[in-house]
Every structure is written in structure tokens, then in C-alpha cells.
Amino acid sequence: MPLNSFKLIDKKKLTTDVYELVFQASEKFDFLAGQFITFILPNIWGRAYSILKTQWNEVTLIIKSRSSNNWGRGWSEYICNRKIWEVLKWTNPAGRFLLQNNNKNKLFIWTWTWFVPLYNQIIHSLEQNQNCKLELLFWARTLNDLFYLTELEKIKQDNNNFDYKVYLSREENTQHNTGYVTDYLSKDNIEKYEEFYICWIPALIDSSVDILEKNNINHNNIMTEKY
């Protein structure tokens, strides 16, 4: 398996434990919307992370750091703790959670850093001038867990076919919705869309898929990525 080198050139803390990391590859970076790369880290085979965006040979990721006692065994924490100019090894982009090349109205469902491939797919759809409605549902627990809202608002202002909704499960009396993204998945709401993209943990993906299928959404029109 061929390995490539990534040099960390920028790091920004978005929340208390979420980082935006910009890496520089040795040459122009190409991938398909929705794909991930796999870092080859010390003492493990690999750890996959979805691609947020690229610019020539620069690759941006958003990663939630975790302690060594949590899921991920400290691998995400290890990456987020790298210093500027440090180099990591990675493999070529892969993955089948891909944006479909059509003009079907699309609903994207995510939480926290699982939004990364969906954000990329939305940007790609807009750049390709897909003639369809795009909407993003974002769930987090509290206001302090939110990030990239400025970027989403700019996309909304620049594109009249894009919108987004934020759901917070542990906040009340904010400008956002209270509850979970599944609260939005009523028959009246989802009938506006023809394709659904969900990136989440398995149990919550299965719950969302179950709601969609009970509302007569064909399984072939539901794209999922489980982490």
C-alpha cells in the first residue's frame, strides 16, 4: 500500500475539542466528494477521516479530539496535538459515500464532525451547478458545540438553493431549534427531497433510515456513512 506525506501547515480550535487542520500534500490533491483519507499512525494500522475541502495541494480536515480513554484510543487526540510542520503518513482517498451526479433535491443529516463529508458534498454540488434544492440538518448538544455556522450562512446568502437548520438537544430559548434532527423527519418535510445523505454513528443512522423508509423513501435513495 503506497504511503504519502502530509505536512501540517495550519491548526485552528473551533470548539473546546474540535480542530480545523490544514495539511499540505507533496502534489495536487484529487478526490471524489464524500471520500476520506486514512492516516497511518504509530502502533495502529490506520485511522480514517473525511475530507472537508481542498485547494490545489492543501487539504482541510475537521477532527474532534478524544482522550485515550474514549472511542478512538487517542488517535484523534494524537493528530490534533501535532505541531505545525510535523509530517504524518496517509493513504490515497477512498470510500463509497459519494455525491450522486444528478439534479435530485437532497437532504443532508449530520452531527458534530460527521458533517465533514456532507459539507464537501454540498460545496461540490454547488460548484457543479446541480439544479436542485440542498438542505443541511445540524444537531449538537449545546451552543458551545457549534462551529462553521458563519461559513454555512455565507453559503446560504450566496446560493438561493441552499438552506440549513440547527438543532440543539440541551439548550432552550435560542435562535435555533430545540431537539434532534430526527424531529424534522416528518412526512410533510421529507417529501420535498428525493435523496438523503446521512453520516453518523450506526445506531442513529439506522434510526433515521427507519423513519425515512416508514415514510415511503426508497432505500436506494438513502446514502449513509457509518463511523
mmCIF file of C-alpha atoms in Angstrom:
data_model
loop_
_atom_site.group_PDB
_atom_site.id
_atom_site.type_symbol
_atom_site.label_atom_id
_atom_site.label_comp_id
_atom_site.label_asym_id
_atom_site.label_seq_id
_atom_site.Cartn_x
_atom_site.Cartn_y
_atom_site.Cartn_z
ATOM 1 C CA MET A 1 0.000 0.000 0.000
ATOM 2 C CA PRO A 2 1.684 3.277 -1.108
ATOM 3 C CA LEU A 3 2.040 5.949 1.566
ATOM 4 C CA ASN A 4 2.082 9.709 1.077
ATOM 5 C CA SER A 5 3.222 12.528 3.332
ATOM 6 C CA PHE A 6 1.087 15.282 4.831
ATOM 7 C CA LYS A 7 2.667 18.336 6.455
ATOM 8 C CA LEU A 8 0.535 20.204 8.992
ATOM 9 C CA ILE A 9 0.588 23.894 7.986
ATOM 10 C CA ASP A 10 -2.302 25.382 9.967
ATOM 11 C CA LYS A 11 -4.394 24.483 13.022
ATOM 12 C CA LYS A 12 -7.433 26.270 14.442
ATOM 13 C CA LYS A 13 -9.502 25.376 17.507
ATOM 14 C CA LEU A 14 -13.208 25.588 16.626
ATOM 15 C CA THR A 15 -14.621 24.430 19.992
ATOM 16 C CA THR A 16 -13.116 23.038 23.180
ATOM 17 C CA ASP A 17 -12.310 19.752 21.443
ATOM 18 C CA VAL A 18 -12.838 20.263 17.690
ATOM 19 C CA TYR A 19 -9.983 21.374 15.432
ATOM 20 C CA GLU A 20 -9.691 22.537 11.849
ATOM 21 C CA LEU A 21 -6.426 21.150 10.468
ATOM 22 C CA VAL A 22 -4.853 22.125 7.150
ATOM 23 C CA PHE A 23 -2.304 19.747 5.641
ATOM 24 C CA GLN A 24 -0.063 20.193 2.638
ATOM 25 C CA ALA A 25 0.475 17.293 0.253
ATOM 26 C CA SER A 26 3.514 16.930 -1.991
ATOM 27 C CA GLU A 27 1.411 17.418 -5.146
ATOM 28 C CA LYS A 28 -2.082 18.386 -6.320
ATOM 29 C CA PHE A 29 -4.695 16.526 -4.292
ATOM 30 C CA ASP A 30 -7.630 14.912 -6.118
ATOM 31 C CA PHE A 31 -10.601 13.071 -4.623
ATOM 32 C CA LEU A 32 -14.328 12.451 -5.049
ATOM 33 C CA ALA A 33 -16.887 14.366 -2.978
ATOM 34 C CA GLY A 34 -17.543 12.371 0.196
ATOM 35 C CA GLN A 35 -14.302 10.384 0.317
ATOM 36 C CA PHE A 36 -11.865 10.027 3.225
ATOM 37 C CA ILE A 37 -8.144 9.587 3.750
ATOM 38 C CA THR A 38 -6.516 7.159 6.172
ATOM 39 C CA PHE A 39 -3.653 8.234 8.414
ATOM 40 C CA ILE A 40 -1.117 5.549 9.278
ATOM 41 C CA LEU A 41 -0.387 6.279 12.926
ATOM 42 C CA PRO A 42 2.074 4.811 15.462
ATOM 43 C CA ASN A 43 1.174 1.348 16.754
ATOM 44 C CA ILE A 44 -2.039 1.051 14.690
ATOM 45 C CA TRP A 45 -2.894 0.144 11.108
ATOM 46 C CA GLY A 46 -4.809 3.290 10.220
ATOM 47 C CA ARG A 47 -7.467 5.841 11.126
ATOM 48 C CA ALA A 48 -9.846 7.324 8.537
ATOM 49 C CA TYR A 49 -11.022 10.952 8.364
ATOM 50 C CA SER A 50 -13.337 12.547 5.821
ATOM 51 C CA ILE A 51 -12.119 15.435 3.663
ATOM 52 C CA LEU A 52 -13.695 18.838 4.249
ATOM 53 C CA LYS A 53 -12.211 20.771 1.330
ATOM 54 C CA THR A 54 -9.084 21.133 -0.778
ATOM 55 C CA GLN A 55 -7.208 23.861 -2.604
ATOM 56 C CA TRP A 56 -4.614 22.526 -5.023
ATOM 57 C CA ASN A 57 -2.277 20.596 -2.675
ATOM 58 C CA GLU A 58 -3.819 21.796 0.609
ATOM 59 C CA VAL A 59 -6.283 19.514 2.384
ATOM 60 C CA THR A 60 -8.544 20.662 5.236
ATOM 61 C CA LEU A 61 -9.963 18.279 7.842
ATOM 62 C CA ILE A 62 -12.111 18.851 10.916
ATOM 63 C CA ILE A 63 -11.364 16.418 13.751
ATOM 64 C CA LYS A 64 -12.850 16.011 17.212
ATOM 65 C CA SER A 65 -10.059 15.298 19.686
ATOM 66 C CA ARG A 66 -10.716 12.459 22.118
ATOM 67 C CA SER A 67 -8.852 11.363 25.231
ATOM 68 C CA SER A 68 -7.106 7.987 25.313
ATOM 69 C CA ASN A 69 -9.960 6.607 27.441
ATOM 70 C CA ASN A 70 -12.624 7.247 24.804
ATOM 71 C CA TRP A 71 -13.540 5.704 21.485
ATOM 72 C CA GLY A 72 -10.649 6.119 19.051
ATOM 73 C CA ARG A 73 -7.962 5.185 21.618
ATOM 74 C CA GLY A 74 -6.452 8.637 21.459
ATOM 75 C CA TRP A 75 -5.750 8.560 17.705
ATOM 76 C CA SER A 76 -7.759 11.722 17.026
ATOM 77 C CA GLU A 77 -6.151 13.391 20.010
ATOM 78 C CA TYR A 78 -2.735 12.390 18.673
ATOM 79 C CA ILE A 79 -3.418 14.090 15.317
ATOM 80 C CA CYS A 80 -4.901 17.224 16.883
ATOM 81 C CA ASN A 81 -1.838 17.568 19.114
ATOM 82 C CA ARG A 82 0.636 17.622 16.212
ATOM 83 C CA LYS A 83 2.639 20.818 15.852
ATOM 84 C CA ILE A 84 2.881 22.984 12.738
ATOM 85 C CA TRP A 85 5.264 21.488 10.135
ATOM 86 C CA GLU A 86 5.033 17.971 11.585
ATOM 87 C CA VAL A 87 4.554 15.262 8.954
ATOM 88 C CA LEU A 88 2.077 12.359 9.001
ATOM 89 C CA LYS A 89 1.728 9.433 6.602
ATOM 90 C CA TRP A 90 -1.535 8.730 4.808
ATOM 91 C CA THR A 91 -3.016 6.585 2.038
ATOM 92 C CA ASN A 92 -4.896 7.658 -1.080
ATOM 93 C CA PRO A 93 -8.538 8.830 -0.792
ATOM 94 C CA ALA A 94 -11.145 6.082 -0.656
ATOM 95 C CA GLY A 95 -14.790 5.499 0.192
ATOM 96 C CA ARG A 96 -18.152 4.884 -1.488
ATOM 97 C CA PHE A 97 -20.183 7.551 0.306
ATOM 98 C CA LEU A 98 -20.268 9.691 -2.806
ATOM 99 C CA LEU A 99 -22.377 12.559 -4.039
ATOM 100 C CA GLN A 100 -24.648 11.364 -6.836
ATOM 101 C CA ASN A 101 -24.385 13.181 -10.154
ATOM 102 C CA ASN A 102 -27.995 14.252 -10.653
ATOM 103 C CA ASN A 103 -30.431 17.098 -10.009
ATOM 104 C CA LYS A 104 -32.484 15.445 -7.286
ATOM 105 C CA ASN A 105 -33.339 17.547 -4.229
ATOM 106 C CA LYS A 106 -31.042 16.494 -1.407
ATOM 107 C CA LEU A 107 -31.270 16.495 2.399
ATOM 108 C CA PHE A 108 -28.048 16.104 4.435
ATOM 109 C CA ILE A 109 -28.155 14.955 8.076
ATOM 110 C CA TRP A 110 -25.232 15.180 10.474
ATOM 111 C CA THR A 111 -23.886 15.936 13.936
ATOM 112 C CA TRP A 112 -20.595 17.355 15.113
ATOM 113 C CA THR A 113 -17.601 16.410 12.938
ATOM 114 C CA TRP A 114 -19.626 13.863 10.978
ATOM 115 C CA PHE A 115 -20.735 16.821 8.920
ATOM 116 C CA VAL A 116 -17.375 16.968 7.103
ATOM 117 C CA PRO A 117 -18.186 14.801 4.030
ATOM 118 C CA LEU A 118 -21.658 16.358 3.776
ATOM 119 C CA TYR A 119 -20.248 19.877 3.755
ATOM 120 C CA ASN A 120 -17.892 18.809 0.995
ATOM 121 C CA GLN A 121 -20.720 17.243 -0.996
ATOM 122 C CA ILE A 122 -22.809 20.410 -0.714
ATOM 123 C CA ILE A 123 -19.911 22.573 -1.901
ATOM 124 C CA HIS A 124 -19.267 20.187 -4.786
ATOM 125 C CA SER A 125 -22.949 20.183 -5.791
ATOM 126 C CA LEU A 126 -22.964 23.990 -5.874
ATOM 127 C CA GLU A 127 -19.699 24.149 -7.831
ATOM 128 C CA GLN A 128 -21.095 21.656 -10.354
ATOM 129 C CA ASN A 129 -24.267 23.754 -10.687
ATOM 130 C CA GLN A 130 -26.532 20.860 -9.865
ATOM 131 C CA ASN A 131 -30.041 22.193 -10.329
ATOM 132 C CA CYS A 132 -31.561 21.017 -7.069
ATOM 133 C CA LYS A 133 -32.562 22.062 -3.569
ATOM 134 C CA LEU A 134 -29.945 21.378 -0.874
ATOM 135 C CA GLU A 135 -30.686 21.427 2.838
ATOM 136 C CA LEU A 136 -28.489 20.548 5.814
ATOM 137 C CA LEU A 137 -29.641 19.472 9.285
ATOM 138 C CA PHE A 138 -27.057 20.003 12.045
ATOM 139 C CA TRP A 139 -27.500 18.571 15.546
ATOM 140 C CA ALA A 140 -25.353 19.296 18.600
ATOM 141 C CA ARG A 141 -25.936 19.307 22.334
ATOM 142 C CA THR A 142 -25.204 22.935 23.224
ATOM 143 C CA LEU A 143 -24.301 26.275 21.666
ATOM 144 C CA ASN A 144 -20.687 25.653 22.634
ATOM 145 C CA ASP A 145 -20.628 22.584 20.380
ATOM 146 C CA LEU A 146 -21.486 24.544 17.223
ATOM 147 C CA PHE A 147 -18.951 25.528 14.588
ATOM 148 C CA TYR A 148 -18.811 26.615 10.927
ATOM 149 C CA LEU A 149 -22.099 28.484 11.184
ATOM 150 C CA THR A 150 -20.506 31.582 9.653
ATOM 151 C CA GLU A 151 -19.423 29.507 6.652
ATOM 152 C CA LEU A 152 -22.866 27.932 6.317
ATOM 153 C CA GLU A 153 -24.571 31.319 6.496
ATOM 154 C CA LYS A 154 -22.322 32.670 3.748
ATOM 155 C CA ILE A 155 -23.135 29.683 1.531
ATOM 156 C CA LYS A 156 -26.832 30.322 2.162
ATOM 157 C CA GLN A 157 -26.537 34.000 1.274
ATOM 158 C CA ASP A 158 -24.627 33.198 -1.919
ATOM 159 C CA ASN A 159 -26.883 30.343 -3.087
ATOM 160 C CA ASN A 160 -30.676 30.527 -3.062
ATOM 161 C CA ASN A 161 -30.993 26.735 -3.405
ATOM 162 C CA PHE A 162 -29.197 26.036 -0.096
ATOM 163 C CA ASP A 163 -30.525 26.238 3.451
ATOM 164 C CA TYR A 164 -29.664 24.742 6.833
ATOM 165 C CA LYS A 165 -31.311 24.124 10.206
ATOM 166 C CA VAL A 166 -29.627 23.723 13.597
ATOM 167 C CA TYR A 167 -30.998 21.503 16.376
ATOM 168 C CA LEU A 168 -29.731 21.669 19.966
ATOM 169 C CA SER A 169 -30.831 18.991 22.435
ATOM 170 C CA ARG A 170 -29.613 20.657 25.645
ATOM 171 C CA GLU A 171 -30.427 24.311 25.004
ATOM 172 C CA GLU A 172 -33.668 26.249 25.127
ATOM 173 C CA ASN A 173 -34.689 29.777 24.162
ATOM 174 C CA THR A 174 -32.068 30.192 21.431
ATOM 175 C CA GLN A 175 -32.439 31.213 17.790
ATOM 176 C CA HIS A 176 -32.073 27.525 16.898
ATOM 177 C CA ASN A 177 -34.443 24.562 17.086
ATOM 178 C CA THR A 178 -34.675 22.526 20.285
ATOM 179 C CA GLY A 179 -34.452 18.749 19.946
ATOM 180 C CA TYR A 180 -32.915 16.367 17.432
ATOM 181 C CA VAL A 181 -32.673 16.297 13.649
ATOM 182 C CA THR A 182 -34.980 13.289 13.597
ATOM 183 C CA ASP A 183 -37.699 15.668 14.826
ATOM 184 C CA TYR A 184 -37.591 17.237 11.366
ATOM 185 C CA LEU A 185 -38.152 13.945 9.541
ATOM 186 C CA SER A 186 -41.915 14.140 9.244
ATOM 187 C CA LYS A 187 -43.656 13.067 6.060
ATOM 188 C CA ASP A 188 -44.512 16.662 5.118
ATOM 189 C CA ASN A 189 -40.903 17.775 5.455
ATOM 190 C CA ILE A 190 -39.115 14.908 3.752
ATOM 191 C CA GLU A 191 -41.425 14.723 0.746
ATOM 192 C CA LYS A 192 -39.596 17.795 -0.593
ATOM 193 C CA TYR A 193 -36.455 15.704 -1.104
ATOM 194 C CA GLU A 194 -35.515 12.826 -3.372
ATOM 195 C CA GLU A 195 -32.114 11.849 -1.935
ATOM 196 C CA PHE A 196 -30.811 11.665 1.625
ATOM 197 C CA TYR A 197 -27.212 11.701 2.859
ATOM 198 C CA ILE A 198 -26.535 10.674 6.471
ATOM 199 C CA CYS A 199 -23.151 10.489 8.207
ATOM 200 C CA TRP A 200 -23.379 9.428 11.844
ATOM 201 C CA ILE A 201 -22.854 6.586 14.288
ATOM 202 C CA PRO A 202 -24.598 3.300 13.287
ATOM 203 C CA ALA A 203 -27.474 3.393 15.790
ATOM 204 C CA LEU A 204 -28.536 6.923 14.864
ATOM 205 C CA ILE A 205 -28.185 6.272 11.137
ATOM 206 C CA ASP A 206 -30.380 3.198 11.486
ATOM 207 C CA SER A 207 -32.967 5.250 13.388
ATOM 208 C CA SER A 208 -33.041 7.925 10.676
ATOM 209 C CA VAL A 209 -33.219 5.369 7.877
ATOM 210 C CA ASP A 210 -36.081 3.608 9.630
ATOM 211 C CA ILE A 211 -38.062 6.874 9.806
ATOM 212 C CA LEU A 212 -37.404 7.611 6.140
ATOM 213 C CA GLU A 213 -38.391 4.155 4.950
ATOM 214 C CA LYS A 214 -41.570 4.227 7.016
ATOM 215 C CA ASN A 215 -42.407 7.382 5.082
ATOM 216 C CA ASN A 216 -42.008 5.550 1.763
ATOM 217 C CA ILE A 217 -38.468 6.682 0.912
ATOM 218 C CA ASN A 218 -36.783 4.106 -1.305
ATOM 219 C CA HIS A 219 -33.657 2.671 0.354
ATOM 220 C CA ASN A 220 -31.701 3.248 -2.868
ATOM 221 C CA ASN A 221 -32.150 6.987 -2.371
ATOM 222 C CA ILE A 222 -30.571 6.955 1.116
ATOM 223 C CA MET A 223 -26.764 7.230 1.175
ATOM 224 C CA THR A 224 -25.076 6.537 4.504
ATOM 225 C CA GLU A 225 -21.615 6.541 6.057
ATOM 226 C CA LYS A 226 -21.281 4.845 9.443
ATOM 227 C CA TYR A 227 -18.420 5.636 11.833
#
